[in-house]
PDB file of C-alpha atoms and ligand atoms in Angstrom:
ATOM      1  CA  MET S 208     181.379  96.611 207.434  1.00 34.00           C
ATOM      2  CA  GLY S 209     178.013  98.037 207.493  1.00 37.00           C
ATOM      3  CA  ASP S 210     176.313  94.959 206.373  1.00 39.00           C
ATOM      4  CA  CYS S 211     178.485  92.698 208.744  1.00 43.00           C
ATOM      5  CA  SER S 212     177.475  94.889 211.652  1.00 42.00           C
ATOM      6  CA  GLN S 213     173.815  94.973 210.731  1.00 39.00           C
ATOM      7  CA  GLU S 214     173.796  91.063 210.657  1.00 35.00           C
ATOM      8  CA  LYS S 215     175.169  91.054 214.145  1.00 41.00           C
ATOM      9  CA  LEU S 216     172.095  93.312 215.558  1.00 40.00           C
ATOM     10  CA  HIS S 217     169.668  90.935 214.157  1.00 35.00           C
ATOM     11  CA  ASN S 218     171.647  87.722 215.408  1.00 35.00           C
ATOM     12  CA  ILE S 219     171.339  88.826 219.049  1.00 38.00           C
ATOM     13  CA  ARG S 220     169.595  86.339 221.073  1.00 38.00           C
ATOM     14  CA  PRO S 221     166.604  87.908 222.762  1.00 38.00           C
ATOM     15  CA  ALA S 222     166.567  88.215 226.434  1.00 40.00           C
ATOM     16  CA  ALA S 223     165.254  85.439 228.418  1.00 41.00           C
ATOM     17  CA  GLY S 224     161.588  86.156 229.179  1.00 40.00           C
ATOM     18  CA  SER S 225     161.325  89.014 226.691  1.00 40.00           C
ATOM     19  CA  GLY S 226     158.129  90.971 227.417  1.00 40.00           C
ATOM     20  CA  LEU S 227     157.448  89.751 230.719  1.00 43.00           C
ATOM     21  CA  PRO S 228     158.845  91.374 233.992  1.00 44.00           C
ATOM     22  CA  SER S 229     161.346  88.903 235.556  1.00 47.00           C
ATOM     23  CA  PRO S 230     160.990  87.930 239.175  1.00 55.00           C
ATOM     24  CA  GLY S 231     164.070  90.020 240.242  1.00 70.00           C
ATOM     25  CA  GLY S 232     162.847  93.011 238.487  1.00 81.00           C
ATOM     26  CA  ARG S 233     163.101  94.336 234.844  1.00 90.00           C
ATOM     27  CA  ARG S 234     166.352  94.736 233.056  1.00 94.00           C
ATOM     28  CA  PHE S 235     168.180  97.989 232.755  1.00 95.00           C
ATOM     29  CA  VAL S 236     171.297  98.779 230.653  1.00 97.00           C
ATOM     30  CA  ILE S 237     173.390 101.804 230.357  1.00 98.00           C
ATOM     31  CA  GLN S 238     175.221 101.882 226.882  1.00 97.00           C
ATOM     32  CA  LYS S 239     178.385 104.230 226.232  1.00 97.00           C
ATOM     33  CA  HIS S 240     177.883 105.500 222.984  1.00 95.00           C
ATOM     34  CA  ALA S 241     180.742 107.315 221.065  1.00 94.00           C
ATOM     35  CA  ALA S 242     178.527 109.149 218.716  1.00 90.00           C
ATOM     36  CA  ARG S 243     179.255 112.695 217.570  1.00 88.00           C
ATOM     37  CA  ARG S 244     179.280 113.568 221.324  1.00 93.00           C
ATOM     38  CA  LEU S 245     179.920 110.784 223.809  1.00 95.00           C
ATOM     39  CA  HIS S 246     176.950 110.066 226.055  1.00 97.00           C
ATOM     40  CA  TYR S 247     175.279 107.383 227.832  1.00 98.00           C
ATOM     41  CA  ASP S 248     171.977 105.688 226.860  1.00 97.00           C
ATOM     42  CA  LEU S 249     170.006 104.689 229.879  1.00 97.00           C
ATOM     43  CA  ARG S 250     167.467 101.897 228.946  1.00 96.00           C
ATOM     44  CA  LEU S 251     164.534 100.515 231.061  1.00 94.00           C
ATOM     45  CA  GLU S 252     162.686  97.525 230.277  1.00 92.00           C
ATOM     46  CA  ILE S 253     158.914  98.707 230.369  1.00 88.00           C
ATOM     47  CA  GLY S 254     156.041  96.974 228.605  1.00 85.00           C
ATOM     48  CA  GLY S 255     158.329  94.510 226.726  1.00 88.00           C
ATOM     49  CA  GLY S 256     160.535  97.069 225.097  1.00 92.00           C
ATOM     50  CA  LEU S 257     163.301  99.547 226.192  1.00 94.00           C
ATOM     51  CA  VAL S 258     162.339 103.046 226.962  1.00 93.00           C
ATOM     52  CA  SER S 259     165.589 105.232 226.446  1.00 95.00           C
ATOM     53  CA  TRP S 260     167.128 108.310 227.551  1.00 95.00           C
ATOM     54  CA  ALA S 261     170.377 109.906 225.958  1.00 96.00           C
ATOM     55  CA  MET S 262     172.352 111.368 228.993  1.00 97.00           C
ATOM     56  CA  PRO S 263     175.334 113.547 228.103  1.00 97.00           C
ATOM     57  CA  LYS S 264     176.965 112.901 231.603  1.00 97.00           C
ATOM     58  CA  GLY S 265     175.382 109.788 232.441  1.00 97.00           C
ATOM     59  CA  LEU S 266     173.956 109.189 236.192  1.00 97.00           C
ATOM     60  CA  SER S 267     175.673 110.615 239.114  1.00 96.00           C
ATOM     61  CA  THR S 268     176.091 108.845 242.385  1.00 96.00           C
ATOM     62  CA  THR S 269     175.221 111.843 244.663  1.00 96.00           C
ATOM     63  CA  PRO S 270     171.647 113.469 245.237  1.00 96.00           C
ATOM     64  CA  THR S 271     173.448 116.916 244.881  1.00 96.00           C
ATOM     65  CA  VAL S 272     174.367 116.405 241.224  1.00 95.00           C
ATOM     66  CA  LYS S 273     171.341 116.226 238.779  1.00 96.00           C
ATOM     67  CA  ARG S 274     171.901 114.890 235.332  1.00 96.00           C
ATOM     68  CA  LEU S 275     169.734 115.822 232.244  1.00 96.00           C
ATOM     69  CA  ALA S 276     168.376 112.911 230.327  1.00 96.00           C
ATOM     70  CA  ILE S 277     166.709 113.287 226.995  1.00 94.00           C
ATOM     71  CA  GLN S 278     164.021 110.765 226.119  1.00 93.00           C
ATOM     72  CA  THR S 279     164.857 109.145 222.761  1.00 93.00           C
ATOM     73  CA  GLU S 280     163.154 106.393 220.619  1.00 91.00           C
ATOM     74  CA  ASN S 281     162.073 103.253 222.285  1.00 93.00           C
ATOM     75  CA  ASN S 282     164.267 100.240 221.383  1.00 94.00           C
ATOM     76  CA  PRO S 283     163.270  96.535 221.146  1.00 95.00           C
ATOM     77  CA  MET S 284     164.412  94.431 223.982  1.00 95.00           C
ATOM     78  CA  PRO S 285     167.302  92.567 222.187  1.00 93.00           C
ATOM     79  CA  TYR S 286     169.113  95.987 221.969  1.00 93.00           C
ATOM     80  CA  ALA S 287     169.922  95.576 225.709  1.00 95.00           C
ATOM     81  CA  ASP S 288     172.569  92.905 224.688  1.00 94.00           C
ATOM     82  CA  PHE S 289     174.017  95.033 222.074  1.00 93.00           C
ATOM     83  CA  GLU S 290     177.732  95.991 222.088  1.00 95.00           C
ATOM     84  CA  GLY S 291     179.633  96.575 219.063  1.00 93.00           C
ATOM     85  CA  MET S 292     179.375  98.920 215.865  1.00 89.00           C
ATOM     86  CA  ILE S 293     176.269 100.540 214.760  1.00 77.00           C
ATOM     87  CA  PRO S 294     176.336 100.714 211.081  1.00 74.00           C
ATOM     88  CA  GLN S 295     177.093 103.735 209.254  1.00 72.00           C
ATOM     89  CA  GLY S 296     173.801 105.435 207.983  1.00 72.00           C
ATOM     90  CA  LYS S 297     171.690 104.075 210.652  1.00 69.00           C
ATOM     91  CA  TYR S 298     170.417 106.268 213.463  1.00 65.00           C
ATOM     92  CA  GLY S 299     173.124 106.412 216.355  1.00 62.00           C
ATOM     93  CA  ALA S 300     175.917 105.114 214.081  1.00 69.00           C
ATOM     94  CA  ALA S 301     178.957 104.554 215.990  1.00 88.00           C
ATOM     95  CA  THR S 302     180.598 102.396 218.565  1.00 93.00           C
ATOM     96  CA  GLY S 303     178.289 101.189 221.612  1.00 94.00           C
ATOM     97  CA  MET S 304     179.526  99.554 224.826  1.00 97.00           C
ATOM     98  CA  LEU S 305     177.574  97.974 227.592  1.00 97.00           C
ATOM     99  CA  TRP S 306     178.904 100.171 230.297  1.00 98.00           C
ATOM    100  CA  ASP S 307     176.523  98.813 232.925  1.00 98.00           C
ATOM    101  CA  MET S 308     173.619  96.346 233.160  1.00 97.00           C
ATOM    102  CA  GLY S 309     171.308  94.520 235.730  1.00 96.00           C
ATOM    103  CA  ARG S 310     168.035  94.734 237.264  1.00 94.00           C
ATOM    104  CA  TYR S 311     165.650  97.697 238.424  1.00 92.00           C
ATOM    105  CA  ARG S 312     162.964  97.609 240.732  1.00 86.00           C
ATOM    106  CA  ASN S 313     160.049  99.978 240.922  1.00 83.00           C
ATOM    107  CA  LEU S 314     159.945 101.933 244.185  1.00 81.00           C
ATOM    108  CA  ARG S 315     156.387 103.062 243.738  1.00 71.00           C
ATOM    109  CA  ALA S 316     154.858  99.386 243.718  1.00 58.00           C
ATOM    110  CA  VAL S 317     151.551 100.583 245.207  1.00 56.00           C
ATOM    111  CA  PRO S 318     148.969 101.776 242.879  1.00 57.00           C
ATOM    112  CA  ARG S 319     147.678 105.106 243.796  1.00 57.00           C
ATOM    113  CA  LYS S 320     143.914 105.287 244.673  1.00 65.00           C
ATOM    114  CA  GLY S 321     141.509 105.039 242.082  1.00 64.00           C
ATOM    115  CA  LYS S 322     144.236 103.683 239.612  1.00 59.00           C
ATOM    116  CA  ARG S 323     144.000  99.980 239.074  1.00 59.00           C
ATOM    117  CA  ARG S 324     147.262  99.991 237.019  1.00 59.00           C
ATOM    118  CA  ARG S 325     150.216 102.475 237.200  1.00 56.00           C
ATOM    119  CA  SER S 326     150.783 104.590 234.146  1.00 56.00           C
ATOM    120  CA  MET S 327     154.190 104.462 232.514  1.00 58.00           C
ATOM    121  CA  ALA S 328     154.934 107.760 234.089  1.00 51.00           C
ATOM    122  CA  ASP S 329     154.145 106.409 237.462  1.00 56.00           C
ATOM    123  CA  SER S 330     156.348 103.516 236.939  1.00 58.00           C
ATOM    124  CA  LEU S 331     159.303 105.684 236.024  1.00 69.00           C
ATOM    125  CA  ARG S 332     159.185 108.052 238.910  1.00 79.00           C
ATOM    126  CA  GLN S 333     161.369 106.080 241.233  1.00 87.00           C
ATOM    127  CA  GLY S 334     163.441 103.030 240.653  1.00 89.00           C
ATOM    128  CA  TRP S 335     166.190 100.991 242.455  1.00 91.00           C
ATOM    129  CA  LEU S 336     168.935  99.958 240.276  1.00 94.00           C
ATOM    130  CA  GLU S 337     171.143  97.043 241.023  1.00 94.00           C
ATOM    131  CA  GLY S 338     173.809  97.072 238.444  1.00 95.00           C
ATOM    132  CA  LYS S 339     177.421  96.132 238.328  1.00 95.00           C
ATOM    133  CA  LYS S 340     178.623  99.808 238.710  1.00 96.00           C
ATOM    134  CA  LEU S 341     175.603 101.816 239.751  1.00 96.00           C
ATOM    135  CA  HIS S 342     173.367 100.818 242.763  1.00 94.00           C
ATOM    136  CA  GLY S 343     170.532 102.443 244.516  1.00 94.00           C
ATOM    137  CA  GLY S 344     167.367 104.588 244.099  1.00 94.00           C
ATOM    138  CA  TYR S 345     167.050 107.120 241.284  1.00 95.00           C
ATOM    139  CA  ALA S 346     164.109 109.389 240.409  1.00 93.00           C
ATOM    140  CA  LEU S 347     163.407 110.458 237.039  1.00 91.00           C
ATOM    141  CA  LYS S 348     161.458 113.821 236.805  1.00 89.00           C
ATOM    142  CA  ARG S 349     159.920 115.072 233.612  1.00 87.00           C
ATOM    143  CA  LEU S 350     161.068 118.795 233.086  1.00 88.00           C
ATOM    144  CA  ALA S 351     158.280 120.029 230.783  1.00 76.00           C
ATOM    145  CA  LYS S 352     155.095 118.679 229.349  1.00 74.00           C
ATOM    146  CA  GLU S 353     155.959 120.237 225.841  1.00 77.00           C
ATOM    147  CA  GLY S 354     158.756 120.477 223.635  1.00 76.00           C
ATOM    148  CA  LYS S 355     161.717 118.038 223.811  1.00 75.00           C
ATOM    149  CA  PRO S 356     161.280 115.180 226.257  1.00 89.00           C
ATOM    150  CA  GLN S 357     163.727 116.297 228.873  1.00 93.00           C
ATOM    151  CA  TRP S 358     164.184 114.597 232.166  1.00 93.00           C
ATOM    152  CA  LEU S 359     166.177 115.035 235.211  1.00 94.00           C
ATOM    153  CA  ALA S 360     167.837 111.991 236.805  1.00 95.00           C
ATOM    154  CA  VAL S 361     168.610 112.358 240.506  1.00 95.00           C
ATOM    155  CA  LYS S 362     170.231 109.900 242.811  1.00 96.00           C
ATOM    156  CA  MET S 363     167.994 109.367 245.863  1.00 94.00           C
ATOM    157  CA  LYS S 364     169.369 109.769 249.336  1.00 95.00           C
ATOM    158  CA  ASP S 365     170.015 106.150 250.525  1.00 94.00           C
ATOM    159  CA  SER S 366     172.841 103.976 251.612  1.00 94.00           C
ATOM    160  CA  LYS S 367     174.212 103.814 247.981  1.00 94.00           C
ATOM    161  CA  ALA S 368     174.699 107.478 247.681  1.00 95.00           C
ATOM    162  CA  ASP S 369     178.296 108.260 247.572  1.00 92.00           C
ATOM    163  CA  ALA S 370     179.935 111.280 246.042  1.00 89.00           C
ATOM    164  CA  ARG S 371     183.507 109.998 246.391  1.00 90.00           C
ATOM    165  CA  ARG S 372     182.646 106.896 244.450  1.00 89.00           C
ATOM    166  CA  ASP S 373     181.891 107.598 240.808  1.00 92.00           C
ATOM    167  CA  PRO S 374     182.008 104.756 238.613  1.00 94.00           C
ATOM    168  CA  LEU S 375     181.947 107.111 235.351  1.00 91.00           C
ATOM    169  CA  SER S 376     185.393 108.351 236.313  1.00 90.00           C
ATOM    170  CA  ILE S 377     187.066 105.040 237.188  1.00 92.00           C
ATOM    171  CA  ALA S 378     185.241 102.230 235.319  1.00 94.00           C
ATOM    172  CA  PHE S 379     185.433 103.393 231.634  1.00 95.00           C
ATOM    173  CA  ASP S 380     185.237  99.806 230.080  1.00 96.00           C
ATOM    174  CA  SER S 381     182.475  97.372 229.200  1.00 97.00           C
ATOM    175  CA  VAL S 382     180.673  95.467 231.912  1.00 96.00           C
ATOM    176  CA  LEU S 383     180.360  92.509 229.707  1.00 95.00           C
ATOM    177  CA  THR S 384     183.580  92.066 228.070  1.00 95.00           C
ATOM    178  CA  GLY S 385     185.976  94.498 229.761  1.00 97.00           C
ATOM    179  CA  ARG S 386     186.879  96.174 226.497  1.00 96.00           C
ATOM    180  CA  SER S 387     187.443  99.804 225.888  1.00 96.00           C
ATOM    181  CA  LEU S 388     185.363 101.725 223.197  1.00 94.00           C
ATOM    182  CA  ARG S 389     188.780 101.715 221.025  1.00 93.00           C
ATOM    183  CA  GLU S 390     188.954  97.913 221.429  1.00 94.00           C
ATOM    184  CA  ILE S 391     185.294  97.448 220.607  1.00 94.00           C
ATOM    185  CA  ALA S 392     185.604  99.476 217.419  1.00 91.00           C
ATOM    186  CA  ARG S 393     188.825  97.910 216.267  1.00 90.00           C
ATOM    187  CA  GLN S 394     187.331  94.149 216.838  1.00 89.00           C
ATOM    188  CA  SER S 395     183.948  95.062 215.056  1.00 84.00           C
ATOM    189  CA  HIS S 396     186.116  96.383 212.099  1.00 75.00           C
ATOM    190  CA  ASP S 397     188.417  92.938 212.272  1.00 76.00           C
ATOM    191  CA  ASP S 398     185.196  90.885 212.182  1.00 69.00           C
ATOM    192  CA  CYS S 399     184.112  92.374 209.224  1.00 60.00           C
ATOM    193  CA  GLY S 400     187.185  91.896 207.631  1.00 48.00           C
TER     194      GLY S 400
HETATM  195 MN1  LIG F 639     172.858 107.064 221.896  1.00 60.86          MN
END
């Protein structure tokens, strides 16, 4: 099974225009990851790769509920298209689902005085997500300069903020294939014989 899944990982078609910002914004994905502890991986296209955070509870839809986001390793762009089984023995081995995907826009598009280019940190501060399940402005705040790279993800106050509408508790399945985690796991297993 491991070899089969690994092959799939390498056969993923690279995202169109990989490495270049797309006209409608950059890509983002949220992968639901059934690792030892179920969590959500938020990945943003930055500098031609995916900057990633593991979120134990995912993103909220209301400014009053802040969510922890632990920055993890960066991933190559093709990872944004991955849904299936990550082979045993690999980092993050378990079933991964494309829970949400879309584009995001930086809400801090104007460079600060004296800075010709925005740093990654500036770029990350506030962004507008246009996903299939999640929409609106989110702010990412670094909690501490030292130690584990922990961040807080906060829904900004805008027209898309809505405490009553929480996709995490109603839209469980893949945004790409409509499959549940269980179906993805079973089909990955079957594909490999
Ligand atoms: Mn993960």
